[in-house]
PDB file of C-alpha atoms in Angstrom:
ATOM      1  CA  MET S   1       1.183 -24.384 -49.121  1.00 48.00           C
ATOM      2  CA  LYS S   2      -1.263 -24.763 -46.465  1.00 44.00           C
ATOM      3  CA  ARG S   3       0.977 -27.712 -44.933  1.00 48.00           C
ATOM      4  CA  LEU S   4       4.216 -25.366 -45.209  1.00 42.00           C
ATOM      5  CA  PHE S   5       2.403 -22.662 -43.315  1.00 40.00           C
ATOM      6  CA  CYS S   6       1.435 -25.070 -40.792  1.00 45.00           C
ATOM      7  CA  LEU S   7       4.934 -26.040 -40.189  1.00 45.00           C
ATOM      8  CA  LEU S   8       6.092 -22.421 -40.085  1.00 43.00           C
ATOM      9  CA  ALA S   9       3.780 -21.048 -37.759  1.00 46.00           C
ATOM     10  CA  PRO S  10       4.893 -22.229 -34.521  1.00 45.00           C
ATOM     11  CA  ALA S  11       8.463 -20.580 -35.230  1.00 46.00           C
ATOM     12  CA  LEU S  12       6.839 -17.253 -36.571  1.00 42.00           C
ATOM     13  CA  MET S  13       4.548 -17.241 -32.992  1.00 43.00           C
ATOM     14  CA  LEU S  14       8.288 -17.557 -31.364  1.00 41.00           C
ATOM     15  CA  MET S  15       9.807 -15.216 -33.170  1.00 42.00           C
ATOM     16  CA  ALA S  16       6.998 -12.700 -32.643  1.00 43.00           C
ATOM     17  CA  ALA S  17       7.193 -13.364 -28.938  1.00 41.00           C
ATOM     18  CA  SER S  18      10.988 -12.704 -28.717  1.00 40.00           C
ATOM     19  CA  THR S  19      10.180  -9.499 -30.685  1.00 37.00           C
ATOM     20  CA  ASN S  20       7.847  -8.622 -28.453  1.00 42.00           C
ATOM     21  CA  GLY S  21      10.421  -9.077 -25.292  1.00 46.00           C
ATOM     22  CA  TYR S  22       8.336 -12.256 -23.772  1.00 59.00           C
ATOM     23  CA  ALA S  23      10.439 -13.335 -20.937  1.00 75.00           C
ATOM     24  CA  GLN S  24       9.541 -16.824 -19.289  1.00 93.00           C
ATOM     25  CA  ASP S  25       8.809 -16.564 -15.767  1.00 98.00           C
ATOM     26  CA  ASN S  26      11.434 -18.439 -13.198  1.00 98.00           C
ATOM     27  CA  VAL S  27      14.190 -18.858 -16.016  1.00 98.00           C
ATOM     28  CA  LEU S  28      17.491 -17.266 -16.178  1.00 98.00           C
ATOM     29  CA  SER S  29      18.243 -15.259 -19.579  1.00 97.00           C
ATOM     30  CA  ASP S  30      21.203 -16.236 -21.512  1.00 97.00           C
ATOM     31  CA  ALA S  31      23.023 -12.710 -20.124  1.00 97.00           C
ATOM     32  CA  GLU S  32      21.882 -13.468 -16.497  1.00 98.00           C
ATOM     33  CA  LYS S  33      23.407 -17.124 -16.693  1.00 98.00           C
ATOM     34  CA  GLU S  34      26.709 -15.538 -18.092  1.00 98.00           C
ATOM     35  CA  ALA S  35      26.674 -12.697 -15.157  1.00 98.00           C
ATOM     36  CA  GLY S  36      26.559 -15.533 -12.653  1.00 98.00           C
ATOM     37  CA  TRP S  37      22.882 -15.301 -11.482  1.00 99.00           C
ATOM     38  CA  ASN S  38      21.043 -17.946  -9.974  1.00 98.00           C
ATOM     39  CA  LEU S  39      17.515 -18.972  -9.379  1.00 98.00           C
ATOM     40  CA  LEU S  40      16.161 -19.464  -5.771  1.00 99.00           C
ATOM     41  CA  PHE S  41      12.661 -20.730  -7.093  1.00 98.00           C
ATOM     42  CA  ASP S  42      12.285 -22.944  -9.875  1.00 98.00           C
ATOM     43  CA  GLY S  43       8.568 -22.164 -10.345  1.00 98.00           C
ATOM     44  CA  ARG S  44       7.416 -25.788  -9.518  1.00 98.00           C
ATOM     45  CA  THR S  45       8.575 -26.662  -5.983  1.00 98.00           C
ATOM     46  CA  LEU S  46       9.591 -25.439  -2.831  1.00 98.00           C
ATOM     47  CA  LEU S  47      12.924 -27.052  -2.885  1.00 98.00           C
ATOM     48  CA  GLY S  48      15.536 -24.965  -1.033  1.00 98.00           C
ATOM     49  CA  TRP S  49      12.842 -23.368   1.045  1.00 98.00           C
ATOM     50  CA  ASN S  50      11.650 -23.757   4.717  1.00 94.00           C
ATOM     51  CA  PRO S  51       8.574 -22.875   6.444  1.00 94.00           C
ATOM     52  CA  ARG S  52       9.931 -20.562   9.166  1.00 94.00           C
ATOM     53  CA  GLY S  53       6.541 -20.141  11.363  1.00 90.00           C
ATOM     54  CA  GLY S  54       2.836 -19.063  11.344  1.00 91.00           C
ATOM     55  CA  GLY S  55      -0.186 -21.041  10.512  1.00 87.00           C
ATOM     56  CA  ALA S  56      -0.322 -19.834   6.402  1.00 91.00           C
ATOM     57  CA  GLU S  57       0.217 -22.943   4.420  1.00 91.00           C
ATOM     58  CA  TRP S  58       2.992 -21.935   1.514  1.00 96.00           C
ATOM     59  CA  GLY S  59       2.412 -23.761  -1.801  1.00 97.00           C
ATOM     60  CA  VAL S  60       3.165 -23.218  -5.554  1.00 98.00           C
ATOM     61  CA  GLU S  61       0.595 -22.215  -7.702  1.00 98.00           C
ATOM     62  CA  ASP S  62       0.658 -21.032 -11.406  1.00 97.00           C
ATOM     63  CA  GLY S  63       4.339 -20.392 -11.085  1.00 98.00           C
ATOM     64  CA  THR S  64       4.341 -18.387  -7.732  1.00 98.00           C
ATOM     65  CA  ILE S  65       5.455 -19.257  -4.119  1.00 98.00           C
ATOM     66  CA  THR S  66       1.925 -18.221  -2.546  1.00 97.00           C
ATOM     67  CA  ALA S  67       0.353 -17.936   0.870  1.00 95.00           C
ATOM     68  CA  VAL S  68      -3.154 -16.558   2.434  1.00 92.00           C
ATOM     69  CA  ALA S  69      -2.836 -14.409   5.542  1.00 87.00           C
ATOM     70  CA  GLY S  70      -3.840 -16.240   8.689  1.00 82.00           C
ATOM     71  CA  ARG S  71      -4.206 -14.720  11.975  1.00 81.00           C
ATOM     72  CA  GLY S  72      -0.615 -13.429  12.489  1.00 88.00           C
ATOM     73  CA  PRO S  73       2.644 -13.537  10.142  1.00 94.00           C
ATOM     74  CA  SER S  74       4.100 -16.593   8.560  1.00 94.00           C
ATOM     75  CA  TYR S  75       7.435 -16.918   7.032  1.00 96.00           C
ATOM     76  CA  ILE S  76       9.179 -19.067   4.554  1.00 97.00           C
ATOM     77  CA  GLY S  77      12.932 -18.677   4.015  1.00 98.00           C
ATOM     78  CA  THR S  78      15.639 -20.142   1.828  1.00 98.00           C
ATOM     79  CA  THR S  79      18.168 -22.698   3.345  1.00 97.00           C
ATOM     80  CA  GLN S  80      20.777 -21.103   1.828  1.00 98.00           C
ATOM     81  CA  GLY S  81      22.585 -18.123   3.440  1.00 98.00           C
ATOM     82  CA  PHE S  82      24.249 -15.084   1.559  1.00 98.00           C
ATOM     83  CA  VAL S  83      26.666 -12.296   2.234  1.00 98.00           C
ATOM     84  CA  ASP S  84      26.917 -10.090  -0.242  1.00 99.00           C
ATOM     85  CA  PHE S  85      24.118 -10.086  -3.341  1.00 99.00           C
ATOM     86  CA  HIS S  86      21.742  -8.563  -5.784  1.00 99.00           C
ATOM     87  CA  ILE S  87      18.618  -9.917  -5.333  1.00 99.00           C
ATOM     88  CA  LYS S  88      15.378  -9.432  -7.770  1.00 98.00           C
ATOM     89  CA  VAL S  89      11.831 -10.284  -6.646  1.00 99.00           C
ATOM     90  CA  ASP S  90       8.398 -10.181  -8.430  1.00 99.00           C
ATOM     91  CA  PHE S  91       5.319 -10.013  -6.223  1.00 98.00           C
ATOM     92  CA  TRP S  92       1.713  -9.283  -6.109  1.00 97.00           C
ATOM     93  CA  THR S  93      -0.669  -8.897  -3.072  1.00 95.00           C
ATOM     94  CA  ASP S  94      -4.272  -8.213  -2.389  1.00 92.00           C
ATOM     95  CA  GLU S  95      -5.277  -4.920  -1.210  1.00 88.00           C
ATOM     96  CA  GLY S  96      -4.425  -4.394   2.538  1.00 84.00           C
ATOM     97  CA  HIS S  97      -1.793  -7.023   2.479  1.00 85.00           C
ATOM     98  CA  ASN S  98       1.429  -6.434   4.804  1.00 87.00           C
ATOM     99  CA  SER S  99       4.363  -8.785   3.419  1.00 92.00           C
ATOM    100  CA  GLY S 100       8.238  -8.571   3.570  1.00 96.00           C
ATOM    101  CA  ILE S 101      11.346  -9.659   2.161  1.00 98.00           C
ATOM    102  CA  PHE S 102      13.781 -10.328   4.827  1.00 98.00           C
ATOM    103  CA  VAL S 103      17.560 -10.434   4.262  1.00 99.00           C
ATOM    104  CA  ARG S 104      20.528 -11.318   6.392  1.00 98.00           C
ATOM    105  CA  GLY S 105      19.023 -13.151   9.139  1.00 97.00           C
ATOM    106  CA  PRO S 106      19.749 -16.483  11.084  1.00 97.00           C
ATOM    107  CA  ALA S 107      19.333 -19.859   9.193  1.00 96.00           C
ATOM    108  CA  ASN S 108      18.025 -21.650  11.976  1.00 93.00           C
ATOM    109  CA  PRO S 109      13.908 -22.474  10.975  1.00 89.00           C
ATOM    110  CA  GLY S 110      13.066 -21.519  14.760  1.00 90.00           C
ATOM    111  CA  ALA S 111      14.965 -18.537  15.121  1.00 94.00           C
ATOM    112  CA  ARG S 112      12.597 -15.222  15.363  1.00 94.00           C
ATOM    113  CA  VAL S 113      11.798 -13.436  11.917  1.00 96.00           C
ATOM    114  CA  SER S 114      11.863  -9.797  12.855  1.00 94.00           C
ATOM    115  CA  GLN S 115      13.186  -6.371  12.034  1.00 93.00           C
ATOM    116  CA  SER S 116      15.765  -6.646  14.616  1.00 95.00           C
ATOM    117  CA  THR S 117      17.118 -10.275  13.358  1.00 97.00           C
ATOM    118  CA  PHE S 118      16.710  -9.297   9.724  1.00 98.00           C
ATOM    119  CA  TYR S 119      16.707  -6.122   7.431  1.00 98.00           C
ATOM    120  CA  GLU S 120      13.059  -5.909   6.633  1.00 98.00           C
ATOM    121  CA  ILE S 121      12.010  -4.820   3.278  1.00 98.00           C
ATOM    122  CA  ASN S 122       8.499  -4.100   3.656  1.00 96.00           C
ATOM    123  CA  ILE S 123       5.508  -4.971   1.477  1.00 96.00           C
ATOM    124  CA  ALA S 124       2.565  -2.765   2.242  1.00 94.00           C
ATOM    125  CA  ASP S 125       0.884   0.405   0.890  1.00 92.00           C
ATOM    126  CA  THR S 126       0.190   1.666   3.952  1.00 89.00           C
ATOM    127  CA  HIS S 127       1.735   1.483   7.264  1.00 87.00           C
ATOM    128  CA  ARG S 128       1.321   2.810  10.663  1.00 84.00           C
ATOM    129  CA  SER S 129       5.017   4.065  11.320  1.00 86.00           C
ATOM    130  CA  GLY S 130       5.349   5.198   7.755  1.00 90.00           C
ATOM    131  CA  PHE S 131       7.600   2.085   6.304  1.00 95.00           C
ATOM    132  CA  THR S 132       5.723   1.473   3.541  1.00 95.00           C
ATOM    133  CA  THR S 133       6.354  -0.897   0.154  1.00 96.00           C
ATOM    134  CA  GLY S 134      10.450  -0.436  -0.389  1.00 96.00           C
ATOM    135  CA  SER S 135      11.144   0.933   3.464  1.00 97.00           C
ATOM    136  CA  ILE S 136      13.670  -1.109   5.363  1.00 97.00           C
ATOM    137  CA  VAL S 137      11.644  -1.214   8.485  1.00 96.00           C
ATOM    138  CA  ASP S 138      13.044   1.076  11.319  1.00 96.00           C
ATOM    139  CA  LYS S 139      15.787   2.071   9.407  1.00 97.00           C
ATOM    140  CA  LYS S 140      14.656   4.317   6.358  1.00 97.00           C
ATOM    141  CA  VAL S 141      11.592   5.123   4.465  1.00 96.00           C
ATOM    142  CA  PHE S 142      11.480   4.282   0.515  1.00 95.00           C
ATOM    143  CA  GLU S 143      10.185   7.722  -1.261  1.00 91.00           C
ATOM    144  CA  PRO S 144       8.007   8.640  -2.901  1.00 90.00           C
ATOM    145  CA  ALA S 145       5.661   6.119  -1.368  1.00 89.00           C
ATOM    146  CA  PRO S 146       4.551   3.972  -4.097  1.00 92.00           C
ATOM    147  CA  LYS S 147       1.152   1.957  -4.464  1.00 93.00           C
ATOM    148  CA  THR S 148       1.629  -1.627  -5.513  1.00 95.00           C
ATOM    149  CA  ALA S 149      -1.588  -3.795  -4.490  1.00 94.00           C
ATOM    150  CA  GLY S 150      -3.539  -5.756  -7.078  1.00 95.00           C
ATOM    151  CA  LYS S 151      -0.394  -5.460  -9.716  1.00 97.00           C
ATOM    152  CA  TRP S 152       2.687  -7.226 -10.459  1.00 98.00           C
ATOM    153  CA  ASN S 153       5.742  -5.470  -9.007  1.00 98.00           C
ATOM    154  CA  THR S 154       9.643  -6.091  -9.002  1.00 98.00           C
ATOM    155  CA  MET S 155      12.103  -5.481  -6.215  1.00 98.00           C
ATOM    156  CA  ASP S 156      15.706  -5.131  -6.330  1.00 98.00           C
ATOM    157  CA  ILE S 157      17.670  -5.211  -3.023  1.00 99.00           C
ATOM    158  CA  THR S 158      21.543  -4.880  -3.200  1.00 98.00           C
ATOM    159  CA  ALA S 159      23.313  -5.750   0.196  1.00 98.00           C
ATOM    160  CA  ASN S 160      27.126  -5.335  -0.272  1.00 98.00           C
ATOM    161  CA  GLY S 161      28.981  -4.563   2.767  1.00 98.00           C
ATOM    162  CA  ARG S 162      27.725  -1.865   4.664  1.00 98.00           C
ATOM    163  CA  ASP S 163      26.009  -0.542   1.601  1.00 98.00           C
ATOM    164  CA  ILE S 164      22.192  -1.636   1.179  1.00 98.00           C
ATOM    165  CA  SER S 165      19.849  -0.137  -1.477  1.00 98.00           C
ATOM    166  CA  VAL S 166      16.402  -0.925  -2.611  1.00 98.00           C
ATOM    167  CA  THR S 167      14.881  -0.355  -5.914  1.00 97.00           C
ATOM    168  CA  LEU S 168      11.340  -0.621  -6.996  1.00 97.00           C
ATOM    169  CA  ASN S 169      10.124  -1.150 -10.503  1.00 97.00           C
ATOM    170  CA  GLY S 170      13.165   0.543 -11.872  1.00 96.00           C
ATOM    171  CA  GLU S 171      13.122   3.399  -9.471  1.00 94.00           C
ATOM    172  CA  LYS S 172      15.601   3.342  -6.734  1.00 92.00           C
ATOM    173  CA  GLY S 173      13.854   4.533  -3.472  1.00 86.00           C
ATOM    174  CA  LEU S 174      16.706   4.355  -0.625  1.00 95.00           C
ATOM    175  CA  GLU S 175      20.188   4.083   0.147  1.00 97.00           C
ATOM    176  CA  ILE S 176      21.900   3.359   3.620  1.00 98.00           C
ATOM    177  CA  GLN S 177      24.918   2.331   5.032  1.00 98.00           C
ATOM    178  CA  ASP S 178      24.550  -0.250   8.330  1.00 97.00           C
ATOM    179  CA  SER S 179      26.444  -2.852  10.131  1.00 95.00           C
ATOM    180  CA  THR S 180      23.813  -4.523  12.126  1.00 96.00           C
ATOM    181  CA  HIS S 181      23.434  -7.759   9.749  1.00 97.00           C
ATOM    182  CA  TYR S 182      26.238  -8.906   7.504  1.00 96.00           C
ATOM    183  CA  SER S 183      25.150 -12.285   6.163  1.00 98.00           C
ATOM    184  CA  GLY S 184      22.277 -15.057   6.295  1.00 98.00           C
ATOM    185  CA  VAL S 185      19.045 -16.395   4.838  1.00 98.00           C
ATOM    186  CA  VAL S 186      16.022 -14.525   2.669  1.00 99.00           C
ATOM    187  CA  VAL S 187      12.928 -15.101   3.999  1.00 98.00           C
ATOM    188  CA  LEU S 188       9.038 -14.131   2.499  1.00 98.00           C
ATOM    189  CA  GLN S 189       6.261 -13.128   4.533  1.00 96.00           C
ATOM    190  CA  VAL S 190       2.611 -13.230   4.385  1.00 94.00           C
ATOM    191  CA  PHE S 191       0.648 -10.755   6.854  1.00 91.00           C
ATOM    192  CA  GLY S 192      -2.407  -8.533   7.081  1.00 80.00           C
ATOM    193  CA  GLN S 193      -5.188  -9.859   4.691  1.00 84.00           C
ATOM    194  CA  GLY S 194      -5.367 -11.721   1.376  1.00 88.00           C
ATOM    195  CA  ARG S 195      -3.078 -13.473  -0.690  1.00 94.00           C
ATOM    196  CA  VAL S 196       0.538 -12.843  -1.357  1.00 96.00           C
ATOM    197  CA  ARG S 197       2.841 -14.228  -4.593  1.00 97.00           C
ATOM    198  CA  PHE S 198       6.382 -13.931  -5.301  1.00 98.00           C
ATOM    199  CA  LYS S 199       7.787 -15.167  -8.746  1.00 99.00           C
ATOM    200  CA  ASN S 200      11.326 -14.703 -10.686  1.00 99.00           C
ATOM    201  CA  ILE S 201      13.453 -14.720  -7.381  1.00 99.00           C
ATOM    202  CA  LYS S 202      16.881 -14.777  -8.757  1.00 99.00           C
ATOM    203  CA  ILE S 203      20.119 -13.643  -6.973  1.00 99.00           C
ATOM    204  CA  LEU S 204      23.504 -12.404  -8.104  1.00 99.00           C
ATOM    205  CA  GLU S 205      26.105 -12.978  -5.346  1.00 99.00           C
ATOM    206  CA  ILE S 206      28.854 -10.474  -5.175  1.00 98.00           C
ATOM    207  CA  ASP S 207      32.389 -11.126  -4.595  1.00 89.00           C
TER     208      ASP S 207
END
């Protein structure tokens, strides 16, 4: 009987984890695979990503893309570009951090990364111009202003033609119509102070 319990224990633990809604990081669910989602980060390497300038050293730690802020902003971007898409990203920052997710910008690693060359969806609980976390810098403010530092959060960005929307932790905070940028790569930023981490970076291209 004791031997039987030992053999069954791992299976019982797996069933309990499934019942509790546990989801493994950096892995697509069966439903996501069927819907056509793709992983942009495999949880182990920076395959598919290129540094885009700045002094911070990007790396992989505990299943996350991570870097510590240096003297100025630093960036890492996908090698693949996209047109219309829905992207989901989990992020965690230290207090006082000013990070961001940039979309639809130039693929050239030497090209400038800014709110004029990309759409910048900010990650900063304080911002001198009011474009706090979830806001599209110089376009529209995410409301209500969230508090995200020191915990895991999920950002959902949809870009379909001129229609762009941002959802944070399940709450849609803004929608805009804009034709400044129509395609390009995805870039992550480290800036401000402390560390930033990203994981579960998934994209669904829209036909």
